[in-house]
Every structure is written in structure tokens, then in C-alpha cells.
């Protein structure tokens, strides 16, 4: 049973004119060791208050790489939903939807009604901006308007594209920052729409573009997301980008090792605008994280978790959790879109290889019965550019594991993922959830209300290589990431986490 609207009836929850306030008891476990070396495990409870603003802003979303496959596909998809555009294919009439979006197409359990399980849309748990109300804009190093960019991407059915052209042909990306040293040389033919000047001048121009967009579109809030080309890794060096002060000074000196993505992020932080990195490069060098924390501006990343890595974060969690020992993971990909073309350069592929390779670390570390100290499965990632397959990325994986009494188990998977159609809903979720979390404040008992840490751990579910604050455990297991997000939002309306004990039916 699906329930679109509900209200929590609890003395701990108050629905006000502008806020939902929840008094919440957080159950946790404290682990310690006494003087004799004995481990002591103690259940504890802490009192928290959550306050969520229910006033929805007019939201502007600016995409870096708006004219790429992901940006044009997301814009087209939202417009198709907004205008109710249908289209014919050889398989029949198609309706627009948001399949693949956690916020728009997933549900969560509320409880049980007369023996029947009751669910609600994820978007119904807390007030959330509607996708159709978002105002899109952004930058691209290519001057193609969004209609031409959609055609170039070759992602959507032609009959749908034809109907969307009138809605998209007037949408033209702003000039973007281009540095050929950070992406593949094969991207130079697209770069006809670029911001000139020193790095300091480029940052100031991006800041002005954000202000102008906000003013002209009359939006209350802007979120910026990088969905442009994967960059090579930046060198992290003392005196260059290790602190906020050094990073800003490096920009003023026009140091060549400051990447375009980092320049966009600095511009956003100076404007108080959240910045999300959807690519695998190390945009968030230590000085940039330091700067975001100083200014208390949301940053999140890295790299969209859409196909092969999402499967890996589920399968390895299952295997290790079942007491099965993965000993090697080999992941092969080939794709033919512009992302694949850019990744054909070794320096940009290395960024992707790093983000894909670390995804199993926390799962391996969780089971020292299977893995000795320092032991880790062999893990190899290969990506090849094959133009003929276009946006339909092929992902082939082989998981070899050790099982009972020296036996072996091999799981082979062949996954064909339409790359941009998987990524676009993730972009939508990232901006909607970033906006929602900015409206939530909380406090522990006897302390002052405050927002979440600027490094947005709650968005980890959508990232291959989750960015976390220093000292925070990195969680890659998909089920745990979703539970963290869902249970935090449940706390905002006074609902307990789902424990799946079902004691009422025992």
C-alpha cells in the first residue's frame, strides 16, 4: 500500500507554520576497554532536537558541463515531465518518468496496516522542491545550445528530442573555464566558449555569473554541480593547496596546478553557494575543504555512483556479510560517449581508476575473520573507449571468492548501462537532497541549533568516493549509506529507524 501524505501523531513532533520540530532519542553503542583489557560494550541514548524548515525556495541549479550528455539529458528529462511529453517508439507509447531517482521513484516503509505493509514515496517524508520547479542554467566550454547538445549526445529517442527542441533551443550555456592541461587533448575541438584571463579573474567572472543568474531568474537559492569532463588529479603540495590561505594565494599567483573544478568550487564558496563534484578528480584538495569549513558552505562528492560501482558496493557487502571472502575483483568497461573519449587519456583515466578502486575498503575492513591485517582483494579497473557503443556503457565484472574448506566461487556479470540515463537522476537527487539538508538544523540536549557539517556525508549514497570530514569513517556499502540518509530524515519527523525485527508478528 502506498500512502502519499501522512502526519506523525506524537508528543515529540510539532508541525508549525514554518517548521517541523522533532524531539528524538538517538540510540547508539559505546565501546571501551577497562584497565584489565576487558572490552565493555554499553548501549547509550542521547536526546536530540531536529528542526526542518518547510518553506520551499525557488531553486536554481547551475551545471558545469550543462551542454554535455548528462546536463542536456537531465534538462530534457525534467522538461518532458513538466510538459507531459509522450513519444512513440517501436515498443509503443512512452511516458516521462523519474526512474532511477531515489527522491522521486523510491519508497520507504512507514509501518503495517491490518497486515498490509504501508510505504510512502521518499519525497513525501519531508517537504522537498519539485524537479519541475527547478530553474536550470550553467556553463560549458562548447557553445552548442541545449537542443543541439541533446542531439549531439544521442541519448534520447529522436521523437522525444523533436518535441523538446522548442523548449531547449534558447537555452545556451555560459562560457566555461578551460585548461587543456587537466583534460584529454581530444576535447580541444569542443572548446569554443571559454572564459579568458588569469585564475583569479576566472573565479571573479564565475562569481558574477552566479549573481547574474540568481538575479535574472529570481531564484532564492543556487546549487552548483560539476558534471563536466573528468580532470586529471591535481598535485597536493605544501604551500600550494594544503590550506585555505595557500590555495587562495595560489589562485592570486595564477599557479598552473589549480584545476578548473577547484576554481568553480572556490567561486561558489565565496558566494555561499553549495558545490557538488560529480566527477572523480580531487577537486576538493585540503585547502578547498578547509575553505568550505571556514565559510560553512556545503560541499559534496566525489563521482556519480551509477552502474558498475553501485553493483560492487552491494555485491561485496553481501559476500563479506555472508562470511564469503572475495579475493579478486576485475572490472572492465568500454563506452563510446564523450566521457569515454576523455577517459582515453591516461591522466584522466587515473582519476576514475582511483574512485572506482576504493569502493570496497570499508567492507573488507569490517571482517578481520576473513582478512588479516593489510590483506585486501586484488582489484583491477579497466576502461576503454569504443565509439560505436555510444552512451550504452558495457561493464563486465568477475568476482572470485574463497569459500568453505578452500573452495572457490566465481561470479561473472555483464551489465549494459545507458550511462547518462543513469547519471541524470543522480544529479537530480544530489541537488534536491543538498537543498533539503540545508533547511535542517539539529542540536544535542542543552546545546545550540546548527546545521550539518559543510562536508555533506549524507549524500554519500550517490557518490563513488564519498567525501567525509576528517575523523569520520568512510562508508561505501550501499545499504548502509541509504539507511543513514533515510534514518536521518525519519528522525526529523520523529520516526524510529527501520529495524526489521517484526516482533509484532513473532
PDB file of N, CA and C in Angstrom, residues 106-173:
ATOM      1  N   UNK A 106      11.610   6.168  -5.487  1.00  0.00           N
ATOM      2  CA  UNK A 106      11.800   5.147  -4.455  1.00  0.00           C
ATOM      3  C   UNK A 106      10.817   5.378  -3.308  1.00  0.00           C
ATOM      4  N   UNK A 107      10.607   4.346  -2.535  1.00  0.00           N
ATOM      5  CA  UNK A 107       9.694   4.421  -1.390  1.00  0.00           C
ATOM      6  C   UNK A 107      10.419   3.974  -0.131  1.00  0.00           C
ATOM      7  N   UNK A 108       9.790   4.221   1.009  1.00  0.00           N
ATOM      8  CA  UNK A 108      10.287   3.710   2.285  1.00  0.00           C
ATOM      9  C   UNK A 108       9.104   3.252   3.125  1.00  0.00           C
ATOM     10  N   UNK A 109       9.382   2.353   4.044  1.00  0.00           N
ATOM     11  CA  UNK A 109       8.318   1.740   4.843  1.00  0.00           C
ATOM     12  C   UNK A 109       7.893   2.642   5.990  1.00  0.00           C
ATOM     13  N   UNK A 110       6.568   2.792   6.160  1.00  0.00           N
ATOM     14  CA  UNK A 110       6.016   3.523   7.302  1.00  0.00           C
ATOM     15  C   UNK A 110       5.595   2.583   8.427  1.00  0.00           C
ATOM     16  N   UNK A 111       5.025   1.443   8.070  1.00  0.00           N
ATOM     17  CA  UNK A 111       4.530   0.514   9.084  1.00  0.00           C
ATOM     18  C   UNK A 111       3.614  -0.516   8.467  1.00  0.00           C
ATOM     19  N   UNK A 112       2.708  -1.023   9.293  1.00  0.00           N
ATOM     20  CA  UNK A 112       1.807  -2.092   8.854  1.00  0.00           C
ATOM     21  C   UNK A 112       0.372  -1.706   9.197  1.00  0.00           C
ATOM     22  N   UNK A 113      -0.525  -1.865   8.225  1.00  0.00           N
ATOM     23  CA  UNK A 113      -1.938  -1.552   8.430  1.00  0.00           C
ATOM     24  C   UNK A 113      -2.767  -2.804   8.158  1.00  0.00           C
ATOM     25  N   UNK A 114      -3.298  -3.405   9.238  1.00  0.00           N
ATOM     26  CA  UNK A 114      -4.151  -4.587   9.141  1.00  0.00           C
ATOM     27  C   UNK A 114      -3.485  -5.696   8.329  1.00  0.00           C
ATOM     28  N   UNK A 115      -2.198  -5.902   8.620  1.00  0.00           N
ATOM     29  CA  UNK A 115      -1.478  -6.983   7.974  1.00  0.00           C
ATOM     30  C   UNK A 115      -0.845  -6.633   6.644  1.00  0.00           C
ATOM     31  N   UNK A 116      -1.079  -5.416   6.149  1.00  0.00           N
ATOM     32  CA  UNK A 116      -0.501  -5.000   4.875  1.00  0.00           C
ATOM     33  C   UNK A 116       0.574  -3.944   5.110  1.00  0.00           C
ATOM     34  N   UNK A 117       1.736  -4.128   4.484  1.00  0.00           N
ATOM     35  CA  UNK A 117       2.828  -3.181   4.616  1.00  0.00           C
ATOM     36  C   UNK A 117       2.461  -1.840   3.958  1.00  0.00           C
ATOM     37  N   UNK A 118       2.803  -0.738   4.644  1.00  0.00           N
ATOM     38  CA  UNK A 118       2.477   0.598   4.162  1.00  0.00           C
ATOM     39  C   UNK A 118       3.773   1.343   3.839  1.00  0.00           C
ATOM     40  N   UNK A 119       3.835   1.896   2.632  1.00  0.00           N
ATOM     41  CA  UNK A 119       5.019   2.629   2.167  1.00  0.00           C
ATOM     42  C   UNK A 119       4.627   4.051   1.770  1.00  0.00           C
ATOM     43  N   UNK A 120       5.630   4.913   1.716  1.00  0.00           N
ATOM     44  CA  UNK A 120       5.409   6.276   1.250  1.00  0.00           C
ATOM     45  C   UNK A 120       6.535   6.643   0.298  1.00  0.00           C
ATOM     46  N   UNK A 121       6.295   7.525  -0.687  1.00  0.00           N
ATOM     47  CA  UNK A 121       7.400   7.981  -1.542  1.00  0.00           C
ATOM     48  C   UNK A 121       8.475   8.656  -0.703  1.00  0.00           C
ATOM     49  N   UNK A 122       9.732   8.455  -1.069  1.00  0.00           N
ATOM     50  CA  UNK A 122      10.835   9.082  -0.351  1.00  0.00           C
ATOM     51  C   UNK A 122      10.627  10.594  -0.264  1.00  0.00           C
ATOM     52  N   UNK A 123      10.110  11.178  -1.343  1.00  0.00           N
ATOM     53  CA  UNK A 123       9.928  12.629  -1.396  1.00  0.00           C
ATOM     54  C   UNK A 123       8.828  13.123  -0.457  1.00  0.00           C
ATOM     55  N   UNK A 124       8.027  12.199   0.087  1.00  0.00           N
ATOM     56  CA  UNK A 124       6.935  12.602   0.979  1.00  0.00           C
ATOM     57  C   UNK A 124       7.351  12.650   2.439  1.00  0.00           C
ATOM     58  N   UNK A 125       8.566  12.189   2.741  1.00  0.00           N
ATOM     59  CA  UNK A 125       8.987  12.141   4.140  1.00  0.00           C
ATOM     60  C   UNK A 125       9.160  13.548   4.701  1.00  0.00           C
ATOM     61  N   UNK A 126       9.769  14.451   3.906  1.00  0.00           N
ATOM     62  CA  UNK A 126       9.953  15.844   4.285  1.00  0.00           C
ATOM     63  C   UNK A 126       9.635  16.727   3.085  1.00  0.00           C
ATOM     64  N   UNK A 127       9.217  17.973   3.298  1.00  0.00           N
ATOM     65  CA  UNK A 127       8.926  18.857   2.156  1.00  0.00           C
ATOM     66  C   UNK A 127      10.159  19.017   1.268  1.00  0.00           C
ATOM     67  N   UNK A 128       9.958  18.816  -0.039  1.00  0.00           N
ATOM     68  CA  UNK A 128      11.062  18.809  -0.981  1.00  0.00           C
ATOM     69  C   UNK A 128      10.685  19.596  -2.231  1.00  0.00           C
ATOM     70  N   UNK A 129      11.652  20.305  -2.808  1.00  0.00           N
ATOM     71  CA  UNK A 129      11.428  21.042  -4.053  1.00  0.00           C
ATOM     72  C   UNK A 129      11.041  20.062  -5.158  1.00  0.00           C
ATOM     73  N   UNK A 130      10.053  20.438  -5.982  1.00  0.00           N
ATOM     74  CA  UNK A 130       9.683  19.605  -7.119  1.00  0.00           C
ATOM     75  C   UNK A 130      10.667  19.818  -8.269  1.00  0.00           C
ATOM     76  N   UNK A 131      11.068  18.743  -8.940  1.00  0.00           N
ATOM     77  CA  UNK A 131      12.013  18.898 -10.058  1.00  0.00           C
ATOM     78  C   UNK A 131      11.535  19.893 -11.107  1.00  0.00           C
ATOM     79  N   UNK A 132      10.228  19.882 -11.373  1.00  0.00           N
ATOM     80  CA  UNK A 132       9.681  20.755 -12.414  1.00  0.00           C
ATOM     81  C   UNK A 132       9.772  22.240 -12.057  1.00  0.00           C
ATOM     82  N   UNK A 133      10.028  22.540 -10.786  1.00  0.00           N
ATOM     83  CA  UNK A 133      10.138  23.935 -10.357  1.00  0.00           C
ATOM     84  C   UNK A 133      11.580  24.445 -10.389  1.00  0.00           C
ATOM     85  N   UNK A 134      12.526  23.562 -10.682  1.00  0.00           N
ATOM     86  CA  UNK A 134      13.929  23.963 -10.732  1.00  0.00           C
ATOM     87  C   UNK A 134      14.183  24.821 -11.974  1.00  0.00           C
ATOM     88  N   UNK A 135      14.979  25.865 -11.819  1.00  0.00           N
ATOM     89  CA  UNK A 135      15.446  26.674 -12.951  1.00  0.00           C
ATOM     90  C   UNK A 135      16.880  26.238 -13.257  1.00  0.00           C
ATOM     91  N   UNK A 136      17.098  25.720 -14.470  1.00  0.00           N
ATOM     92  CA  UNK A 136      18.419  25.221 -14.839  1.00  0.00           C
ATOM     93  C   UNK A 136      19.229  26.273 -15.588  1.00  0.00           C
ATOM     94  N   UNK A 137      20.520  26.247 -15.368  1.00  0.00           N
ATOM     95  CA  UNK A 137      21.474  27.066 -16.088  1.00  0.00           C
ATOM     96  C   UNK A 137      22.838  26.430 -15.961  1.00  0.00           C
ATOM     97  N   UNK A 138      23.878  27.168 -16.379  1.00  0.00           N
ATOM     98  CA  UNK A 138      25.200  26.608 -16.190  1.00  0.00           C
ATOM     99  C   UNK A 138      26.195  27.016 -17.246  1.00  0.00           C
ATOM    100  N   UNK A 139      27.301  26.269 -17.273  1.00  0.00           N
ATOM    101  CA  UNK A 139      28.449  26.593 -18.111  1.00  0.00           C
ATOM    102  C   UNK A 139      28.791  25.418 -19.015  1.00  0.00           C
ATOM    103  N   UNK A 140      29.442  25.714 -20.131  1.00  0.00           N
ATOM    104  CA  UNK A 140      30.030  24.663 -20.958  1.00  0.00           C
ATOM    105  C   UNK A 140      31.099  25.276 -21.852  1.00  0.00           C
ATOM    106  N   UNK A 141      32.154  24.524 -22.102  1.00  0.00           N
ATOM    107  CA  UNK A 141      33.198  25.032 -22.991  1.00  0.00           C
ATOM    108  C   UNK A 141      32.781  24.933 -24.454  1.00  0.00           C
ATOM    109  N   UNK A 142      31.636  24.270 -24.710  1.00  0.00           N
ATOM    110  CA  UNK A 142      31.055  24.223 -26.051  1.00  0.00           C
ATOM    111  C   UNK A 142      29.884  25.198 -26.121  1.00  0.00           C
ATOM    112  N   UNK A 143      29.761  25.899 -27.241  1.00  0.00           N
ATOM    113  CA  UNK A 143      28.727  26.922 -27.383  1.00  0.00           C
ATOM    114  C   UNK A 143      27.388  26.364 -27.866  1.00  0.00           C
ATOM    115  N   UNK A 144      27.279  25.057 -28.061  1.00  0.00           N
ATOM    116  CA  UNK A 144      26.021  24.475 -28.526  1.00  0.00           C
ATOM    117  C   UNK A 144      24.873  24.856 -27.586  1.00  0.00           C
ATOM    118  N   UNK A 145      23.720  25.232 -28.152  1.00  0.00           N
ATOM    119  CA  UNK A 145      22.543  25.388 -27.306  1.00  0.00           C
ATOM    120  C   UNK A 145      22.104  24.002 -26.832  1.00  0.00           C
ATOM    121  N   UNK A 146      21.185  23.970 -25.878  1.00  0.00           N
ATOM    122  CA  UNK A 146      20.827  22.695 -25.255  1.00  0.00           C
ATOM    123  C   UNK A 146      20.142  21.734 -26.226  1.00  0.00           C
ATOM    124  N   UNK A 147      19.401  22.253 -27.195  1.00  0.00           N
ATOM    125  CA  UNK A 147      18.770  21.378 -28.190  1.00  0.00           C
ATOM    126  C   UNK A 147      19.826  20.695 -29.053  1.00  0.00           C
ATOM    127  N   UNK A 148      20.808  21.471 -29.517  1.00  0.00           N
ATOM    128  CA  UNK A 148      21.893  20.890 -30.316  1.00  0.00           C
ATOM    129  C   UNK A 148      22.743  19.946 -29.467  1.00  0.00           C
ATOM    130  N   UNK A 149      22.952  20.300 -28.203  1.00  0.00           N
ATOM    131  CA  UNK A 149      23.722  19.432 -27.308  1.00  0.00           C
ATOM    132  C   UNK A 149      23.007  18.102 -27.095  1.00  0.00           C
ATOM    133  N   UNK A 150      21.679  18.151 -26.961  1.00  0.00           N
ATOM    134  CA  UNK A 150      20.889  16.929 -26.809  1.00  0.00           C
ATOM    135  C   UNK A 150      21.022  16.044 -28.043  1.00  0.00           C
ATOM    136  N   UNK A 151      20.985  16.655 -29.228  1.00  0.00           N
ATOM    137  CA  UNK A 151      21.134  15.885 -30.460  1.00  0.00           C
ATOM    138  C   UNK A 151      22.533  15.285 -30.554  1.00  0.00           C
ATOM    139  N   UNK A 152      23.548  16.059 -30.205  1.00  0.00           N
ATOM    140  CA  UNK A 152      24.923  15.570 -30.242  1.00  0.00           C
ATOM    141  C   UNK A 152      25.128  14.397 -29.280  1.00  0.00           C
ATOM    142  N   UNK A 153      24.447  14.422 -28.144  1.00  0.00           N
ATOM    143  CA  UNK A 153      24.624  13.376 -27.135  1.00  0.00           C
ATOM    144  C   UNK A 153      24.094  12.018 -27.588  1.00  0.00           C
ATOM    145  N   UNK A 154      23.051  12.009 -28.429  1.00  0.00           N
ATOM    146  CA  UNK A 154      22.486  10.764 -28.963  1.00  0.00           C
ATOM    147  C   UNK A 154      22.027   9.814 -27.845  1.00  0.00           C
ATOM    148  N   UNK A 155      21.382  10.384 -26.847  1.00  0.00           N
ATOM    149  CA  UNK A 155      20.913   9.590 -25.713  1.00  0.00           C
ATOM    150  C   UNK A 155      19.419   9.302 -25.814  1.00  0.00           C
ATOM    151  N   UNK A 156      18.615  10.309 -26.096  1.00  0.00           N
ATOM    152  CA  UNK A 156      17.158  10.185 -26.066  1.00  0.00           C
ATOM    153  C   UNK A 156      16.606   9.814 -27.440  1.00  0.00           C
ATOM    154  N   UNK A 157      15.434   9.174 -27.440  1.00  0.00           N
ATOM    155  CA  UNK A 157      14.760   8.818 -28.697  1.00  0.00           C
ATOM    156  C   UNK A 157      14.497  10.069 -29.526  1.00  0.00           C
ATOM    157  N   UNK A 158      14.620   9.927 -30.840  1.00  0.00           N
ATOM    158  CA  UNK A 158      14.506  11.088 -31.729  1.00  0.00           C
ATOM    159  C   UNK A 158      13.134  11.752 -31.639  1.00  0.00           C
ATOM    160  N   UNK A 159      12.073  10.970 -31.518  1.00  0.00           N
ATOM    161  CA  UNK A 159      10.738  11.549 -31.454  1.00  0.00           C
ATOM    162  C   UNK A 159      10.584  12.416 -30.206  1.00  0.00           C
ATOM    163  N   UNK A 160      11.210  12.019 -29.105  1.00  0.00           N
ATOM    164  CA  UNK A 160      11.190  12.837 -27.895  1.00  0.00           C
ATOM    165  C   UNK A 160      12.040  14.089 -28.103  1.00  0.00           C
ATOM    166  N   UNK A 161      13.215  13.942 -28.686  1.00  0.00           N
ATOM    167  CA  UNK A 161      14.065  15.106 -28.949  1.00  0.00           C
ATOM    168  C   UNK A 161      13.343  16.156 -29.786  1.00  0.00           C
ATOM    169  N   UNK A 162      12.653  15.694 -30.816  1.00  0.00           N
ATOM    170  CA  UNK A 162      11.968  16.613 -31.734  1.00  0.00           C
ATOM    171  C   UNK A 162      10.970  17.489 -30.990  1.00  0.00           C
ATOM    172  N   UNK A 163      10.256  16.913 -30.026  1.00  0.00           N
ATOM    173  CA  UNK A 163       9.264  17.680 -29.270  1.00  0.00           C
ATOM    174  C   UNK A 163       9.906  18.614 -28.232  1.00  0.00           C
ATOM    175  N   UNK A 164      11.130  18.293 -27.825  1.00  0.00           N
ATOM    176  CA  UNK A 164      11.798  19.099 -26.811  1.00  0.00           C
ATOM    177  C   UNK A 164      12.561  20.289 -27.385  1.00  0.00           C
ATOM    178  N   UNK A 165      12.859  20.252 -28.677  1.00  0.00           N
ATOM    179  CA  UNK A 165      13.668  21.310 -29.284  1.00  0.00           C
ATOM    180  C   UNK A 165      13.125  22.715 -28.998  1.00  0.00           C
ATOM    181  N   UNK A 166      11.814  22.969 -29.148  1.00  0.00           N
ATOM    182  CA  UNK A 166      11.312  24.332 -28.870  1.00  0.00           C
ATOM    183  C   UNK A 166      11.568  24.789 -27.434  1.00  0.00           C
ATOM    184  N   UNK A 167      11.641  23.842 -26.497  1.00  0.00           N
ATOM    185  CA  UNK A 167      11.852  24.187 -25.090  1.00  0.00           C
ATOM    186  C   UNK A 167      13.333  24.391 -24.761  1.00  0.00           C
ATOM    187  N   UNK A 168      14.232  23.912 -25.638  1.00  0.00           N
ATOM    188  CA  UNK A 168      15.647  23.878 -25.285  1.00  0.00           C
ATOM    189  C   UNK A 168      16.546  24.712 -26.198  1.00  0.00           C
ATOM    190  N   UNK A 169      16.041  25.105 -27.362  1.00  0.00           N
ATOM    191  CA  UNK A 169      16.928  25.763 -28.324  1.00  0.00           C
ATOM    192  C   UNK A 169      17.383  27.146 -27.875  1.00  0.00           C
ATOM    193  N   UNK A 170      16.639  27.785 -26.980  1.00  0.00           N
ATOM    194  CA  UNK A 170      17.032  29.109 -26.496  1.00  0.00           C
ATOM    195  C   UNK A 170      17.925  29.036 -25.257  1.00  0.00           C
ATOM    196  N   UNK A 171      18.144  27.831 -24.747  1.00  0.00           N
ATOM    197  CA  UNK A 171      18.989  27.669 -23.563  1.00  0.00           C
ATOM    198  C   UNK A 171      20.436  27.489 -24.012  1.00  0.00           C
ATOM    199  N   UNK A 172      21.276  28.448 -23.673  1.00  0.00           N
ATOM    200  CA  UNK A 172      22.669  28.441 -24.133  1.00  0.00           C
ATOM    201  C   UNK A 172      23.588  28.530 -22.916  1.00  0.00           C
ATOM    202  N   UNK A 173      24.562  27.626 -22.799  1.00  0.00           N
ATOM    203  CA  UNK A 173      25.469  27.666 -21.647  1.00  0.00           C
ATOM    204  C   UNK A 173      26.325  28.927 -21.620  1.00  0.00           C
TER     205      UNK A 173
END
